[in-house]
Amino acid sequence: MTETELIKWINLLIKNNNIKAFYNSALWEHTRQEVLSEQHYECQICKDKGVYTPAVTVHHIKFLRQHPELALTKSNLMAVCEECHFNIHHKQIPKEQLNEERW
Ligand SMILES: [Zn+2]
Ligand SMILES: [Zn+2]
């Protein structure tokens, strides 16, 4: 898949509200594993606070929905633990405004 095709595909998934298909793709799984490995399976946010926490997920620093072109760009990807990831997406957002758009 070329970069243009990738962006087109992600835009289509966003439009169809099916971004899960991206996260389920082999392409993402491969990139995710590489990032986790390169960042030593360590949560980068906890690390900044001097705490070691195993990372379980990879976060798009610039959100995927707003920047599909950075979907697989390593400099836009960060290994994080579940709690930090939740906080990134949900902190200070009133509950009633929570919806899938935030991801
Ligand atoms: Zn963390
Ligand atoms: Zn995220």
mmCIF file with all atom_site columns, C-alpha atoms and ligand atoms in Angstrom:
data_model
loop_
_atom_site.group_PDB
_atom_site.id
_atom_site.type_symbol
_atom_site.label_atom_id
_atom_site.label_alt_id
_atom_site.label_comp_id
_atom_site.label_asym_id
_atom_site.label_entity_id
_atom_site.label_seq_id
_atom_site.pdbx_PDB_ins_code
_atom_site.Cartn_x
_atom_site.Cartn_y
_atom_site.Cartn_z
_atom_site.occupancy
_atom_site.B_iso_or_equiv
_atom_site.pdbx_formal_charge
_atom_site.auth_seq_id
_atom_site.auth_comp_id
_atom_site.auth_asym_id
_atom_site.auth_atom_id
_atom_site.pdbx_PDB_model_num
ATOM   1   C  CA . MET A 1 1   ? 0.000   0.000  0.000  1.00 0.00 ? 1   MET A CA 1
ATOM   2   C  CA . THR A 1 2   ? 1.380   3.430  -0.914 1.00 0.00 ? 2   THR A CA 1
ATOM   3   C  CA . GLU A 1 3   ? 1.114   6.343  1.490  1.00 0.00 ? 3   GLU A CA 1
ATOM   4   C  CA . THR A 1 4   ? -1.612  7.947  -0.625 1.00 0.00 ? 4   THR A CA 1
ATOM   5   C  CA . GLU A 1 5   ? -3.613  4.713  -0.598 1.00 0.00 ? 5   GLU A CA 1
ATOM   6   C  CA . LEU A 1 6   ? -3.141  4.434  3.141  1.00 0.00 ? 6   LEU A CA 1
ATOM   7   C  CA . ILE A 1 7   ? -4.450  7.964  3.753  1.00 0.00 ? 7   ILE A CA 1
ATOM   8   C  CA . LYS A 1 8   ? -7.393  7.343  1.428  1.00 0.00 ? 8   LYS A CA 1
ATOM   9   C  CA . TRP A 1 9   ? -8.201  4.128  3.250  1.00 0.00 ? 9   TRP A CA 1
ATOM   10  C  CA . ILE A 1 10  ? -8.028  5.717  6.694  1.00 0.00 ? 10  ILE A CA 1
ATOM   11  C  CA . ASN A 1 11  ? -10.165 8.647  5.562  1.00 0.00 ? 11  ASN A CA 1
ATOM   12  C  CA . LEU A 1 12  ? -12.730 6.167  4.296  1.00 0.00 ? 12  LEU A CA 1
ATOM   13  C  CA . LEU A 1 13  ? -12.679 4.297  7.617  1.00 0.00 ? 13  LEU A CA 1
ATOM   14  C  CA . ILE A 1 14  ? -13.159 7.577  9.475  1.00 0.00 ? 14  ILE A CA 1
ATOM   15  C  CA . LYS A 1 15  ? -16.069 8.447  7.208  1.00 0.00 ? 15  LYS A CA 1
ATOM   16  C  CA . ASN A 1 16  ? -17.637 5.032  7.748  1.00 0.00 ? 16  ASN A CA 1
ATOM   17  C  CA . ASN A 1 17  ? -16.933 5.215  11.471 1.00 0.00 ? 17  ASN A CA 1
ATOM   18  C  CA . ASN A 1 18  ? -14.923 2.019  11.213 1.00 0.00 ? 18  ASN A CA 1
ATOM   19  C  CA . ILE A 1 19  ? -11.492 3.121  12.407 1.00 0.00 ? 19  ILE A CA 1
ATOM   20  C  CA . LYS A 1 20  ? -11.295 -0.188 14.300 1.00 0.00 ? 20  LYS A CA 1
ATOM   21  C  CA . ALA A 1 21  ? -10.485 -1.817 10.972 1.00 0.00 ? 21  ALA A CA 1
ATOM   22  C  CA . PHE A 1 22  ? -7.229  0.132  10.938 1.00 0.00 ? 22  PHE A CA 1
ATOM   23  C  CA . TYR A 1 23  ? -6.337  -0.966 14.453 1.00 0.00 ? 23  TYR A CA 1
ATOM   24  C  CA . ASN A 1 24  ? -7.133  -4.561 13.491 1.00 0.00 ? 24  ASN A CA 1
ATOM   25  C  CA . SER A 1 25  ? -4.960  -4.470 10.377 1.00 0.00 ? 25  SER A CA 1
ATOM   26  C  CA . ALA A 1 26  ? -1.709  -6.408 10.061 1.00 0.00 ? 26  ALA A CA 1
ATOM   27  C  CA . LEU A 1 27  ? -0.064  -3.159 8.980  1.00 0.00 ? 27  LEU A CA 1
ATOM   28  C  CA . TRP A 1 28  ? -0.855  -1.466 12.293 1.00 0.00 ? 28  TRP A CA 1
ATOM   29  C  CA . GLU A 1 29  ? -0.037  -4.576 14.327 1.00 0.00 ? 29  GLU A CA 1
ATOM   30  C  CA . HIS A 1 30  ? 3.395   -4.680 12.712 1.00 0.00 ? 30  HIS A CA 1
ATOM   31  C  CA . THR A 1 31  ? 4.075   -0.967 13.343 1.00 0.00 ? 31  THR A CA 1
ATOM   32  C  CA . ARG A 1 32  ? 2.709   -1.190 16.876 1.00 0.00 ? 32  ARG A CA 1
ATOM   33  C  CA . GLN A 1 33  ? 5.018   -4.081 17.747 1.00 0.00 ? 33  GLN A CA 1
ATOM   34  C  CA . GLU A 1 34  ? 8.003   -2.199 16.329 1.00 0.00 ? 34  GLU A CA 1
ATOM   35  C  CA . VAL A 1 35  ? 7.212   0.909  18.359 1.00 0.00 ? 35  VAL A CA 1
ATOM   36  C  CA . LEU A 1 36  ? 6.673   -1.075 21.557 1.00 0.00 ? 36  LEU A CA 1
ATOM   37  C  CA . SER A 1 37  ? 9.966   -2.862 20.997 1.00 0.00 ? 37  SER A CA 1
ATOM   38  C  CA . GLU A 1 38  ? 11.878  0.355  20.147 1.00 0.00 ? 38  GLU A CA 1
ATOM   39  C  CA . GLN A 1 39  ? 10.457  2.077  23.225 1.00 0.00 ? 39  GLN A CA 1
ATOM   40  C  CA . HIS A 1 40  ? 11.326  -0.969 25.354 1.00 0.00 ? 40  HIS A CA 1
ATOM   41  C  CA . TYR A 1 41  ? 7.700   -1.820 26.178 1.00 0.00 ? 41  TYR A CA 1
ATOM   42  C  CA . GLU A 1 42  ? 7.796   1.072  28.599 1.00 0.00 ? 42  GLU A CA 1
ATOM   43  C  CA . CYS A 1 43  ? 5.124   3.734  29.053 1.00 0.00 ? 43  CYS A CA 1
ATOM   44  C  CA . GLN A 1 44  ? 6.745   6.963  27.850 1.00 0.00 ? 44  GLN A CA 1
ATOM   45  C  CA . ILE A 1 45  ? 4.515   9.199  29.956 1.00 0.00 ? 45  ILE A CA 1
ATOM   46  C  CA . CYS A 1 46  ? 5.188   7.323  33.198 1.00 0.00 ? 46  CYS A CA 1
ATOM   47  C  CA . LYS A 1 47  ? 8.867   7.278  32.225 1.00 0.00 ? 47  LYS A CA 1
ATOM   48  C  CA . ASP A 1 48  ? 8.857   11.097 32.122 1.00 0.00 ? 48  ASP A CA 1
ATOM   49  C  CA . LYS A 1 49  ? 7.602   11.013 35.713 1.00 0.00 ? 49  LYS A CA 1
ATOM   50  C  CA . GLY A 1 50  ? 10.382  8.616  36.660 1.00 0.00 ? 50  GLY A CA 1
ATOM   51  C  CA . VAL A 1 51  ? 8.062   5.639  37.004 1.00 0.00 ? 51  VAL A CA 1
ATOM   52  C  CA . TYR A 1 52  ? 8.442   2.367  35.143 1.00 0.00 ? 52  TYR A CA 1
ATOM   53  C  CA . THR A 1 53  ? 5.162   0.994  33.803 1.00 0.00 ? 53  THR A CA 1
ATOM   54  C  CA . PRO A 1 54  ? 4.894   -1.601 31.047 1.00 0.00 ? 54  PRO A CA 1
ATOM   55  C  CA . ALA A 1 55  ? 3.310   -0.177 27.893 1.00 0.00 ? 55  ALA A CA 1
ATOM   56  C  CA . VAL A 1 56  ? 0.373   -2.053 26.474 1.00 0.00 ? 56  VAL A CA 1
ATOM   57  C  CA . THR A 1 57  ? -0.675  0.218  23.678 1.00 0.00 ? 57  THR A CA 1
ATOM   58  C  CA . VAL A 1 58  ? 0.675   2.672  21.113 1.00 0.00 ? 58  VAL A CA 1
ATOM   59  C  CA . HIS A 1 59  ? -0.830  6.141  20.964 1.00 0.00 ? 59  HIS A CA 1
ATOM   60  C  CA . HIS A 1 60  ? -0.986  8.577  18.040 1.00 0.00 ? 60  HIS A CA 1
ATOM   61  C  CA . ILE A 1 61  ? 0.394   11.847 19.445 1.00 0.00 ? 61  ILE A CA 1
ATOM   62  C  CA . LYS A 1 62  ? -1.392  13.730 16.694 1.00 0.00 ? 62  LYS A CA 1
ATOM   63  C  CA . PHE A 1 63  ? -4.716  11.948 16.678 1.00 0.00 ? 63  PHE A CA 1
ATOM   64  C  CA . LEU A 1 64  ? -5.254  9.515  13.855 1.00 0.00 ? 64  LEU A CA 1
ATOM   65  C  CA . ARG A 1 65  ? -8.585  11.025 12.880 1.00 0.00 ? 65  ARG A CA 1
ATOM   66  C  CA . GLN A 1 66  ? -7.047  14.440 12.426 1.00 0.00 ? 66  GLN A CA 1
ATOM   67  C  CA . HIS A 1 67  ? -3.771  13.260 10.926 1.00 0.00 ? 67  HIS A CA 1
ATOM   68  C  CA . PRO A 1 68  ? -4.261  10.054 8.928  1.00 0.00 ? 68  PRO A CA 1
ATOM   69  C  CA . GLU A 1 69  ? -1.021  10.819 7.096  1.00 0.00 ? 69  GLU A CA 1
ATOM   70  C  CA . LEU A 1 70  ? 0.855   10.177 10.356 1.00 0.00 ? 70  LEU A CA 1
ATOM   71  C  CA . ALA A 1 71  ? -0.842  6.826  10.991 1.00 0.00 ? 71  ALA A CA 1
ATOM   72  C  CA . LEU A 1 72  ? 2.364   4.832  10.715 1.00 0.00 ? 72  LEU A CA 1
ATOM   73  C  CA . THR A 1 73  ? 4.916   7.591  11.352 1.00 0.00 ? 73  THR A CA 1
ATOM   74  C  CA . LYS A 1 74  ? 7.112   6.512  14.240 1.00 0.00 ? 74  LYS A CA 1
ATOM   75  C  CA . SER A 1 75  ? 7.746   10.051 15.486 1.00 0.00 ? 75  SER A CA 1
ATOM   76  C  CA . ASN A 1 76  ? 3.982   10.359 15.973 1.00 0.00 ? 76  ASN A CA 1
ATOM   77  C  CA . LEU A 1 77  ? 3.718   7.125  17.925 1.00 0.00 ? 77  LEU A CA 1
ATOM   78  C  CA . MET A 1 78  ? 4.230   6.615  21.615 1.00 0.00 ? 78  MET A CA 1
ATOM   79  C  CA . ALA A 1 79  ? 4.151   3.486  23.781 1.00 0.00 ? 79  ALA A CA 1
ATOM   80  C  CA . VAL A 1 80  ? 1.854   4.088  26.743 1.00 0.00 ? 80  VAL A CA 1
ATOM   81  C  CA . CYS A 1 81  ? 0.180   2.196  29.568 1.00 0.00 ? 81  CYS A CA 1
ATOM   82  C  CA . GLU A 1 82  ? -3.556  1.794  29.707 1.00 0.00 ? 82  GLU A CA 1
ATOM   83  C  CA . GLU A 1 83  ? -4.076  4.440  32.370 1.00 0.00 ? 83  GLU A CA 1
ATOM   84  C  CA . CYS A 1 84  ? -2.004  7.130  30.619 1.00 0.00 ? 84  CYS A CA 1
ATOM   85  C  CA . HIS A 1 85  ? -3.693  6.335  27.335 1.00 0.00 ? 85  HIS A CA 1
ATOM   86  C  CA . PHE A 1 86  ? -7.103  6.718  28.916 1.00 0.00 ? 86  PHE A CA 1
ATOM   87  C  CA . ASN A 1 87  ? -6.042  10.037 30.453 1.00 0.00 ? 87  ASN A CA 1
ATOM   88  C  CA . ILE A 1 88  ? -4.722  11.402 27.153 1.00 0.00 ? 88  ILE A CA 1
ATOM   89  C  CA . HIS A 1 89  ? -8.065  10.816 25.504 1.00 0.00 ? 89  HIS A CA 1
ATOM   90  C  CA . HIS A 1 90  ? -10.464 11.497 28.324 1.00 0.00 ? 90  HIS A CA 1
ATOM   91  C  CA . LYS A 1 91  ? -8.902  13.844 30.824 1.00 0.00 ? 91  LYS A CA 1
ATOM   92  C  CA . GLN A 1 92  ? -10.879 17.016 31.468 1.00 0.00 ? 92  GLN A CA 1
ATOM   93  C  CA . ILE A 1 93  ? -13.532 16.081 28.972 1.00 0.00 ? 93  ILE A CA 1
ATOM   94  C  CA . PRO A 1 94  ? -16.982 16.068 30.552 1.00 0.00 ? 94  PRO A CA 1
ATOM   95  C  CA . LYS A 1 95  ? -18.491 12.585 30.425 1.00 0.00 ? 95  LYS A CA 1
ATOM   96  C  CA . GLU A 1 96  ? -21.429 13.556 28.230 1.00 0.00 ? 96  GLU A CA 1
ATOM   97  C  CA . GLN A 1 97  ? -19.048 14.717 25.526 1.00 0.00 ? 97  GLN A CA 1
ATOM   98  C  CA . LEU A 1 98  ? -17.259 11.393 25.401 1.00 0.00 ? 98  LEU A CA 1
ATOM   99  C  CA . ASN A 1 99  ? -17.695 9.686  22.122 1.00 0.00 ? 99  ASN A CA 1
ATOM   100 C  CA . GLU A 1 100 ? -15.660 7.769  19.626 1.00 0.00 ? 100 GLU A CA 1
ATOM   101 C  CA . GLU A 1 101 ? -14.637 10.971 17.863 1.00 0.00 ? 101 GLU A CA 1
ATOM   102 C  CA . ARG A 1 102 ? -12.103 11.582 20.607 1.00 0.00 ? 102 ARG A CA 1
ATOM   103 C  CA . TRP A 1 103 ? -10.114 8.544  19.560 1.00 0.00 ? 103 TRP A CA 1
HETATM 104 ZN ZN . ZN  B 2 .   ? 1.752   5.396  31.887 1.00 0.00 ? 1   ZN  B ZN 1
HETATM 105 ZN ZN . ZN  B 2 .   ? -4.433  7.135  21.613 1.00 0.00 ? 2   ZN  B ZN 1
#
